[in-house]
Amino acid sequence: MAWGVDIPKPRAPRRKPYLLAALGLAALVAVTVGLSRLRPAAPTVDKASVWLDTVKRGPLVRQVKGTGSLVPESIRWLTADTAGRVERIHVRPGATVTAGTLLLELSNPDVQLQALEAERQLASAEGDFLELRELLQTQRLSQQATVATLTAESAAATRRARLRLPLDAPRA
């Protein structure tokens, strides 16, 4: 004989989890619809940061402070024909300039040496020019003296020849 044989009970259908899921889904839809219909709330301001005053006519000055970095809209790079070192800056960044405004001074020892060498060569060439001009002047005067001497000798020879002509003529 079997003692305590269990009798199977028919299982009741499980409705509770389905009911909880449906209620949760309905609540989620209701919250979503409710939030989508809300209007934005008016901003709140601390009363200590608000100034109350009467309205007056005049210029409106508005100052804004903020953190960050300013970035230019466009950048213009300056280039030089030769390398050099910046000796003096005449205009600071952001200043308004016009054509012909001196921006900065560059120095380059190599270019300065080349300029000194060019000046020395110029002085030497000017000295050579003056020397050649004096030499040409001396040669011109020497040639004029030679021409004058030859002219004088020619005149003397012509005069002597005229004086001899009557003497050399046949006597008749």
mmCIF file with all atom_site columns, C-alpha atoms in Angstrom:
data_model
loop_
_atom_site.group_PDB
_atom_site.id
_atom_site.type_symbol
_atom_site.label_atom_id
_atom_site.label_alt_id
_atom_site.label_comp_id
_atom_site.label_asym_id
_atom_site.label_entity_id
_atom_site.label_seq_id
_atom_site.pdbx_PDB_ins_code
_atom_site.Cartn_x
_atom_site.Cartn_y
_atom_site.Cartn_z
_atom_site.occupancy
_atom_site.B_iso_or_equiv
_atom_site.pdbx_formal_charge
_atom_site.auth_seq_id
_atom_site.auth_comp_id
_atom_site.auth_asym_id
_atom_site.auth_atom_id
_atom_site.pdbx_PDB_model_num
ATOM 1   C CA . MET A 1 1   ? 0.000   0.000   0.000    1.00 0.00 ? 1   MET A CA 1
ATOM 2   C CA . ALA A 1 2   ? 1.158   3.382   -0.736   1.00 0.00 ? 2   ALA A CA 1
ATOM 3   C CA . TRP A 1 3   ? 1.098   5.837   1.975    1.00 0.00 ? 3   TRP A CA 1
ATOM 4   C CA . GLY A 1 4   ? 0.763   9.535   1.118    1.00 0.00 ? 4   GLY A CA 1
ATOM 5   C CA . VAL A 1 5   ? 0.357   9.299   -2.545   1.00 0.00 ? 5   VAL A CA 1
ATOM 6   C CA . ASP A 1 6   ? 0.043   12.790  -3.902   1.00 0.00 ? 6   ASP A CA 1
ATOM 7   C CA . ILE A 1 7   ? -2.833  13.705  -6.045   1.00 0.00 ? 7   ILE A CA 1
ATOM 8   C CA . PRO A 1 8   ? -1.882  16.095  -8.817   1.00 0.00 ? 8   PRO A CA 1
ATOM 9   C CA . LYS A 1 9   ? -3.685  19.380  -8.729   1.00 0.00 ? 9   LYS A CA 1
ATOM 10  C CA . PRO A 1 10  ? -4.595  21.079  -11.920  1.00 0.00 ? 10  PRO A CA 1
ATOM 11  C CA . ARG A 1 11  ? -2.433  24.132  -12.462  1.00 0.00 ? 11  ARG A CA 1
ATOM 12  C CA . ALA A 1 12  ? -4.140  27.485  -12.518  1.00 0.00 ? 12  ALA A CA 1
ATOM 13  C CA . PRO A 1 13  ? -3.243  29.603  -15.546  1.00 0.00 ? 13  PRO A CA 1
ATOM 14  C CA . ARG A 1 14  ? -0.571  32.231  -14.745  1.00 0.00 ? 14  ARG A CA 1
ATOM 15  C CA . ARG A 1 15  ? -2.207  35.536  -15.408  1.00 0.00 ? 15  ARG A CA 1
ATOM 16  C CA . LYS A 1 16  ? -0.325  37.644  -12.923  1.00 0.00 ? 16  LYS A CA 1
ATOM 17  C CA . PRO A 1 17  ? 2.971   38.180  -14.932  1.00 0.00 ? 17  PRO A CA 1
ATOM 18  C CA . TYR A 1 18  ? 1.061   39.045  -18.098  1.00 0.00 ? 18  TYR A CA 1
ATOM 19  C CA . LEU A 1 19  ? -1.104  41.470  -16.162  1.00 0.00 ? 19  LEU A CA 1
ATOM 20  C CA . LEU A 1 20  ? 1.958   43.164  -14.601  1.00 0.00 ? 20  LEU A CA 1
ATOM 21  C CA . ALA A 1 21  ? 3.664   43.472  -18.014  1.00 0.00 ? 21  ALA A CA 1
ATOM 22  C CA . ALA A 1 22  ? 0.545   45.003  -19.568  1.00 0.00 ? 22  ALA A CA 1
ATOM 23  C CA . LEU A 1 23  ? 0.188   47.481  -16.672  1.00 0.00 ? 23  LEU A CA 1
ATOM 24  C CA . GLY A 1 24  ? 3.887   48.439  -16.962  1.00 0.00 ? 24  GLY A CA 1
ATOM 25  C CA . LEU A 1 25  ? 3.569   48.972  -20.715  1.00 0.00 ? 25  LEU A CA 1
ATOM 26  C CA . ALA A 1 26  ? 0.435   51.087  -20.235  1.00 0.00 ? 26  ALA A CA 1
ATOM 27  C CA . ALA A 1 27  ? 2.210   53.178  -17.564  1.00 0.00 ? 27  ALA A CA 1
ATOM 28  C CA . LEU A 1 28  ? 5.188   53.691  -19.886  1.00 0.00 ? 28  LEU A CA 1
ATOM 29  C CA . VAL A 1 29  ? 2.923   54.829  -22.736  1.00 0.00 ? 29  VAL A CA 1
ATOM 30  C CA . ALA A 1 30  ? 1.029   57.170  -20.372  1.00 0.00 ? 30  ALA A CA 1
ATOM 31  C CA . VAL A 1 31  ? 4.265   58.729  -19.057  1.00 0.00 ? 31  VAL A CA 1
ATOM 32  C CA . THR A 1 32  ? 5.646   59.161  -22.602  1.00 0.00 ? 32  THR A CA 1
ATOM 33  C CA . VAL A 1 33  ? 2.457   60.827  -23.842  1.00 0.00 ? 33  VAL A CA 1
ATOM 34  C CA . GLY A 1 34  ? 2.320   63.028  -20.749  1.00 0.00 ? 34  GLY A CA 1
ATOM 35  C CA . LEU A 1 35  ? 5.927   64.168  -21.095  1.00 0.00 ? 35  LEU A CA 1
ATOM 36  C CA . SER A 1 36  ? 5.545   64.878  -24.803  1.00 0.00 ? 36  SER A CA 1
ATOM 37  C CA . ARG A 1 37  ? 2.668   67.264  -24.086  1.00 0.00 ? 37  ARG A CA 1
ATOM 38  C CA . LEU A 1 38  ? 4.508   69.246  -21.401  1.00 0.00 ? 38  LEU A CA 1
ATOM 39  C CA . ARG A 1 39  ? 5.622   72.772  -22.246  1.00 0.00 ? 39  ARG A CA 1
ATOM 40  C CA . PRO A 1 40  ? 9.121   73.945  -21.262  1.00 0.00 ? 40  PRO A CA 1
ATOM 41  C CA . ALA A 1 41  ? 9.230   75.600  -17.875  1.00 0.00 ? 41  ALA A CA 1
ATOM 42  C CA . ALA A 1 42  ? 10.159  79.280  -17.623  1.00 0.00 ? 42  ALA A CA 1
ATOM 43  C CA . PRO A 1 43  ? 13.833  79.746  -16.708  1.00 0.00 ? 43  PRO A CA 1
ATOM 44  C CA . THR A 1 44  ? 14.551  80.653  -13.131  1.00 0.00 ? 44  THR A CA 1
ATOM 45  C CA . VAL A 1 45  ? 17.033  83.329  -12.116  1.00 0.00 ? 45  VAL A CA 1
ATOM 46  C CA . ASP A 1 46  ? 18.598  84.007  -8.758   1.00 0.00 ? 46  ASP A CA 1
ATOM 47  C CA . LYS A 1 47  ? 17.089  87.179  -7.290   1.00 0.00 ? 47  LYS A CA 1
ATOM 48  C CA . ALA A 1 48  ? 20.522  88.430  -6.189   1.00 0.00 ? 48  ALA A CA 1
ATOM 49  C CA . SER A 1 49  ? 21.789  88.458  -9.787   1.00 0.00 ? 49  SER A CA 1
ATOM 50  C CA . VAL A 1 50  ? 18.898  90.565  -11.150  1.00 0.00 ? 50  VAL A CA 1
ATOM 51  C CA . TRP A 1 51  ? 18.931  94.386  -11.196  1.00 0.00 ? 51  TRP A CA 1
ATOM 52  C CA . LEU A 1 52  ? 15.619  96.146  -11.121  1.00 0.00 ? 52  LEU A CA 1
ATOM 53  C CA . ASP A 1 53  ? 15.462  99.718  -12.432  1.00 0.00 ? 53  ASP A CA 1
ATOM 54  C CA . THR A 1 54  ? 13.271  102.035 -14.462  1.00 0.00 ? 54  THR A CA 1
ATOM 55  C CA . VAL A 1 55  ? 13.567  102.049 -18.231  1.00 0.00 ? 55  VAL A CA 1
ATOM 56  C CA . LYS A 1 56  ? 15.550  105.006 -19.641  1.00 0.00 ? 56  LYS A CA 1
ATOM 57  C CA . ARG A 1 57  ? 16.370  106.017 -23.190  1.00 0.00 ? 57  ARG A CA 1
ATOM 58  C CA . GLY A 1 58  ? 20.070  105.850 -24.114  1.00 0.00 ? 58  GLY A CA 1
ATOM 59  C CA . PRO A 1 59  ? 22.756  103.586 -25.491  1.00 0.00 ? 59  PRO A CA 1
ATOM 60  C CA . LEU A 1 60  ? 22.635  99.966  -24.450  1.00 0.00 ? 60  LEU A CA 1
ATOM 61  C CA . VAL A 1 61  ? 26.011  98.688  -23.324  1.00 0.00 ? 61  VAL A CA 1
ATOM 62  C CA . ARG A 1 62  ? 26.285  94.968  -23.135  1.00 0.00 ? 62  ARG A CA 1
ATOM 63  C CA . GLN A 1 63  ? 29.385  93.307  -21.755  1.00 0.00 ? 63  GLN A CA 1
ATOM 64  C CA . VAL A 1 64  ? 29.787  89.577  -21.927  1.00 0.00 ? 64  VAL A CA 1
ATOM 65  C CA . LYS A 1 65  ? 32.481  87.618  -20.152  1.00 0.00 ? 65  LYS A CA 1
ATOM 66  C CA . GLY A 1 66  ? 33.400  84.106  -21.072  1.00 0.00 ? 66  GLY A CA 1
ATOM 67  C CA . THR A 1 67  ? 36.256  81.685  -21.109  1.00 0.00 ? 67  THR A CA 1
ATOM 68  C CA . GLY A 1 68  ? 37.840  80.326  -24.224  1.00 0.00 ? 68  GLY A CA 1
ATOM 69  C CA . SER A 1 69  ? 40.319  81.317  -26.868  1.00 0.00 ? 69  SER A CA 1
ATOM 70  C CA . LEU A 1 70  ? 39.970  83.748  -29.742  1.00 0.00 ? 70  LEU A CA 1
ATOM 71  C CA . VAL A 1 71  ? 40.859  82.357  -33.141  1.00 0.00 ? 71  VAL A CA 1
ATOM 72  C CA . PRO A 1 72  ? 41.324  84.662  -36.153  1.00 0.00 ? 72  PRO A CA 1
ATOM 73  C CA . GLU A 1 73  ? 39.147  84.170  -39.208  1.00 0.00 ? 73  GLU A CA 1
ATOM 74  C CA . SER A 1 74  ? 42.154  84.281  -41.499  1.00 0.00 ? 74  SER A CA 1
ATOM 75  C CA . ILE A 1 75  ? 45.906  84.234  -40.977  1.00 0.00 ? 75  ILE A CA 1
ATOM 76  C CA . ARG A 1 76  ? 48.335  86.214  -43.179  1.00 0.00 ? 76  ARG A CA 1
ATOM 77  C CA . TRP A 1 77  ? 51.928  85.031  -43.093  1.00 0.00 ? 77  TRP A CA 1
ATOM 78  C CA . LEU A 1 78  ? 54.679  87.538  -43.812  1.00 0.00 ? 78  LEU A CA 1
ATOM 79  C CA . THR A 1 79  ? 57.686  86.317  -45.730  1.00 0.00 ? 79  THR A CA 1
ATOM 80  C CA . ALA A 1 80  ? 61.012  87.982  -46.345  1.00 0.00 ? 80  ALA A CA 1
ATOM 81  C CA . ASP A 1 81  ? 63.385  87.538  -49.274  1.00 0.00 ? 81  ASP A CA 1
ATOM 82  C CA . THR A 1 82  ? 66.241  86.747  -46.897  1.00 0.00 ? 82  THR A CA 1
ATOM 83  C CA . ALA A 1 83  ? 66.517  85.155  -43.492  1.00 0.00 ? 83  ALA A CA 1
ATOM 84  C CA . GLY A 1 84  ? 67.013  87.404  -40.516  1.00 0.00 ? 84  GLY A CA 1
ATOM 85  C CA . ARG A 1 85  ? 66.410  88.142  -36.884  1.00 0.00 ? 85  ARG A CA 1
ATOM 86  C CA . VAL A 1 86  ? 63.611  90.428  -35.707  1.00 0.00 ? 86  VAL A CA 1
ATOM 87  C CA . GLU A 1 87  ? 65.237  93.439  -34.059  1.00 0.00 ? 87  GLU A CA 1
ATOM 88  C CA . ARG A 1 88  ? 62.192  95.604  -33.377  1.00 0.00 ? 88  ARG A CA 1
ATOM 89  C CA . ILE A 1 89  ? 58.419  95.126  -33.727  1.00 0.00 ? 89  ILE A CA 1
ATOM 90  C CA . HIS A 1 90  ? 56.609  98.339  -34.666  1.00 0.00 ? 90  HIS A CA 1
ATOM 91  C CA . VAL A 1 91  ? 53.023  97.014  -34.925  1.00 0.00 ? 91  VAL A CA 1
ATOM 92  C CA . ARG A 1 92  ? 51.387  94.512  -32.593  1.00 0.00 ? 92  ARG A CA 1
ATOM 93  C CA . PRO A 1 93  ? 49.046  91.721  -33.777  1.00 0.00 ? 93  PRO A CA 1
ATOM 94  C CA . GLY A 1 94  ? 45.482  92.888  -34.353  1.00 0.00 ? 94  GLY A CA 1
ATOM 95  C CA . ALA A 1 95  ? 46.425  96.485  -35.201  1.00 0.00 ? 95  ALA A CA 1
ATOM 96  C CA . THR A 1 96  ? 45.035  98.039  -38.366  1.00 0.00 ? 96  THR A CA 1
ATOM 97  C CA . VAL A 1 97  ? 47.715  98.727  -40.974  1.00 0.00 ? 97  VAL A CA 1
ATOM 98  C CA . THR A 1 98  ? 47.819  100.387 -44.367  1.00 0.00 ? 98  THR A CA 1
ATOM 99  C CA . ALA A 1 99  ? 50.120  99.989  -47.340  1.00 0.00 ? 99  ALA A CA 1
ATOM 100 C CA . GLY A 1 100 ? 53.579  101.242 -46.466  1.00 0.00 ? 100 GLY A CA 1
ATOM 101 C CA . THR A 1 101 ? 53.245  100.718 -42.690  1.00 0.00 ? 101 THR A CA 1
ATOM 102 C CA . LEU A 1 102 ? 56.527  99.554  -41.164  1.00 0.00 ? 102 LEU A CA 1
ATOM 103 C CA . LEU A 1 103 ? 55.720  96.303  -39.355  1.00 0.00 ? 103 LEU A CA 1
ATOM 104 C CA . LEU A 1 104 ? 59.089  95.180  -38.010  1.00 0.00 ? 104 LEU A CA 1
ATOM 105 C CA . GLU A 1 105 ? 62.824  95.504  -38.502  1.00 0.00 ? 105 GLU A CA 1
ATOM 106 C CA . LEU A 1 106 ? 64.935  92.523  -39.511  1.00 0.00 ? 106 LEU A CA 1
ATOM 107 C CA . SER A 1 107 ? 68.692  92.228  -39.243  1.00 0.00 ? 107 SER A CA 1
ATOM 108 C CA . ASN A 1 108 ? 70.913  89.734  -41.008  1.00 0.00 ? 108 ASN A CA 1
ATOM 109 C CA . PRO A 1 109 ? 74.685  89.876  -40.462  1.00 0.00 ? 109 PRO A CA 1
ATOM 110 C CA . ASP A 1 110 ? 75.328  88.139  -43.802  1.00 0.00 ? 110 ASP A CA 1
ATOM 111 C CA . VAL A 1 111 ? 73.307  90.735  -45.708  1.00 0.00 ? 111 VAL A CA 1
ATOM 112 C CA . GLN A 1 112 ? 75.012  93.552  -43.783  1.00 0.00 ? 112 GLN A CA 1
ATOM 113 C CA . LEU A 1 113 ? 78.420  92.136  -44.729  1.00 0.00 ? 113 LEU A CA 1
ATOM 114 C CA . GLN A 1 114 ? 77.312  91.864  -48.352  1.00 0.00 ? 114 GLN A CA 1
ATOM 115 C CA . ALA A 1 115 ? 76.164  95.501  -48.249  1.00 0.00 ? 115 ALA A CA 1
ATOM 116 C CA . LEU A 1 116 ? 79.525  96.613  -46.811  1.00 0.00 ? 116 LEU A CA 1
ATOM 117 C CA . GLU A 1 117 ? 81.347  94.597  -49.491  1.00 0.00 ? 117 GLU A CA 1
ATOM 118 C CA . ALA A 1 118 ? 79.169  96.168  -52.192  1.00 0.00 ? 118 ALA A CA 1
ATOM 119 C CA . GLU A 1 119 ? 79.923  99.659  -50.807  1.00 0.00 ? 119 GLU A CA 1
ATOM 120 C CA . ARG A 1 120 ? 83.655  98.849  -50.826  1.00 0.00 ? 120 ARG A CA 1
ATOM 121 C CA . GLN A 1 121 ? 83.421  97.633  -54.429  1.00 0.00 ? 121 GLN A CA 1
ATOM 122 C CA . LEU A 1 122 ? 81.521  100.799 -55.362  1.00 0.00 ? 122 LEU A CA 1
ATOM 123 C CA . ALA A 1 123 ? 84.198  103.009 -53.781  1.00 0.00 ? 123 ALA A CA 1
ATOM 124 C CA . SER A 1 124 ? 86.906  101.021 -55.591  1.00 0.00 ? 124 SER A CA 1
ATOM 125 C CA . ALA A 1 125 ? 85.057  101.319 -58.917  1.00 0.00 ? 125 ALA A CA 1
ATOM 126 C CA . GLU A 1 126 ? 84.598  105.074 -58.382  1.00 0.00 ? 126 GLU A CA 1
ATOM 127 C CA . GLY A 1 127 ? 88.351  105.380 -57.687  1.00 0.00 ? 127 GLY A CA 1
ATOM 128 C CA . ASP A 1 128 ? 89.151  103.407 -60.844  1.00 0.00 ? 128 ASP A CA 1
ATOM 129 C CA . PHE A 1 129 ? 86.767  105.640 -62.804  1.00 0.00 ? 129 PHE A CA 1
ATOM 130 C CA . LEU A 1 130 ? 88.436  108.830 -61.546  1.00 0.00 ? 130 LEU A CA 1
ATOM 131 C CA . GLU A 1 131 ? 91.874  107.380 -62.309  1.00 0.00 ? 131 GLU A CA 1
ATOM 132 C CA . LEU A 1 132 ? 90.849  106.436 -65.861  1.00 0.00 ? 132 LEU A CA 1
ATOM 133 C CA . ARG A 1 133 ? 89.277  109.848 -66.402  1.00 0.00 ? 133 ARG A CA 1
ATOM 134 C CA . GLU A 1 134 ? 92.514  111.562 -65.322  1.00 0.00 ? 134 GLU A CA 1
ATOM 135 C CA . LEU A 1 135 ? 94.539  109.222 -67.547  1.00 0.00 ? 135 LEU A CA 1
ATOM 136 C CA . LEU A 1 136 ? 92.316  110.024 -70.529  1.00 0.00 ? 136 LEU A CA 1
ATOM 137 C CA . GLN A 1 137 ? 92.562  113.755 -69.774  1.00 0.00 ? 137 GLN A CA 1
ATOM 138 C CA . THR A 1 138 ? 96.363  113.458 -69.651  1.00 0.00 ? 138 THR A CA 1
ATOM 139 C CA . GLN A 1 139 ? 96.425  111.508 -72.927  1.00 0.00 ? 139 GLN A CA 1
ATOM 140 C CA . ARG A 1 140 ? 94.137  114.057 -74.587  1.00 0.00 ? 140 ARG A CA 1
ATOM 141 C CA . LEU A 1 141 ? 96.358  116.943 -73.471  1.00 0.00 ? 141 LEU A CA 1
ATOM 142 C CA . SER A 1 142 ? 99.453  115.042 -74.643  1.00 0.00 ? 142 SER A CA 1
ATOM 143 C CA . GLN A 1 143 ? 97.863  114.433 -78.030  1.00 0.00 ? 143 GLN A CA 1
ATOM 144 C CA . GLN A 1 144 ? 96.832  118.099 -78.271  1.00 0.00 ? 144 GLN A CA 1
ATOM 145 C CA . ALA A 1 145 ? 100.420 119.092 -77.479  1.00 0.00 ? 145 ALA A CA 1
ATOM 146 C CA . THR A 1 146 ? 101.692 116.701 -80.143  1.00 0.00 ? 146 THR A CA 1
ATOM 147 C CA . VAL A 1 147 ? 99.213  118.126 -82.666  1.00 0.00 ? 147 VAL A CA 1
ATOM 148 C CA . ALA A 1 148 ? 100.268 121.679 -81.738  1.00 0.00 ? 148 ALA A CA 1
ATOM 149 C CA . THR A 1 149 ? 103.942 120.764 -82.111  1.00 0.00 ? 149 THR A CA 1
ATOM 150 C CA . LEU A 1 150 ? 103.353 119.120 -85.467  1.00 0.00 ? 150 LEU A CA 1
ATOM 151 C CA . THR A 1 151 ? 101.266 122.091 -86.618  1.00 0.00 ? 151 THR A CA 1
ATOM 152 C CA . ALA A 1 152 ? 104.034 124.469 -85.598  1.00 0.00 ? 152 ALA A CA 1
ATOM 153 C CA . GLU A 1 153 ? 106.688 122.349 -87.302  1.00 0.00 ? 153 GLU A CA 1
ATOM 154 C CA . SER A 1 154 ? 104.543 122.136 -90.433  1.00 0.00 ? 154 SER A CA 1
ATOM 155 C CA . ALA A 1 155 ? 104.080 125.917 -90.472  1.00 0.00 ? 155 ALA A CA 1
ATOM 156 C CA . ALA A 1 156 ? 107.802 126.433 -89.989  1.00 0.00 ? 156 ALA A CA 1
ATOM 157 C CA . ALA A 1 157 ? 108.611 123.974 -92.762  1.00 0.00 ? 157 ALA A CA 1
ATOM 158 C CA . THR A 1 158 ? 106.122 125.680 -95.063  1.00 0.00 ? 158 THR A CA 1
ATOM 159 C CA . ARG A 1 159 ? 107.637 129.088 -94.302  1.00 0.00 ? 159 ARG A CA 1
ATOM 160 C CA . ARG A 1 160 ? 111.160 127.825 -94.916  1.00 0.00 ? 160 ARG A CA 1
ATOM 161 C CA . ALA A 1 161 ? 110.041 126.199 -98.129  1.00 0.00 ? 161 ALA A CA 1
ATOM 162 C CA . ARG A 1 162 ? 108.568 129.524 -99.303  1.00 0.00 ? 162 ARG A CA 1
ATOM 163 C CA . LEU A 1 163 ? 111.722 131.347 -98.433  1.00 0.00 ? 163 LEU A CA 1
ATOM 164 C CA . ARG A 1 164 ? 113.839 128.895 -100.411 1.00 0.00 ? 164 ARG A CA 1
ATOM 165 C CA . LEU A 1 165 ? 111.644 129.005 -103.471 1.00 0.00 ? 165 LEU A CA 1
ATOM 166 C CA . PRO A 1 166 ? 112.803 132.395 -104.721 1.00 0.00 ? 166 PRO A CA 1
ATOM 167 C CA . LEU A 1 167 ? 116.394 131.403 -104.123 1.00 0.00 ? 167 LEU A CA 1
ATOM 168 C CA . ASP A 1 168 ? 116.090 128.159 -105.952 1.00 0.00 ? 168 ASP A CA 1
ATOM 169 C CA . ALA A 1 169 ? 114.366 129.687 -108.949 1.00 0.00 ? 169 ALA A CA 1
ATOM 170 C CA . PRO A 1 170 ? 116.448 129.614 -112.234 1.00 0.00 ? 170 PRO A CA 1
ATOM 171 C CA . ARG A 1 171 ? 118.084 132.830 -113.110 1.00 0.00 ? 171 ARG A CA 1
ATOM 172 C CA . ALA A 1 172 ? 117.293 133.958 -116.494 1.00 0.00 ? 172 ALA A CA 1
#
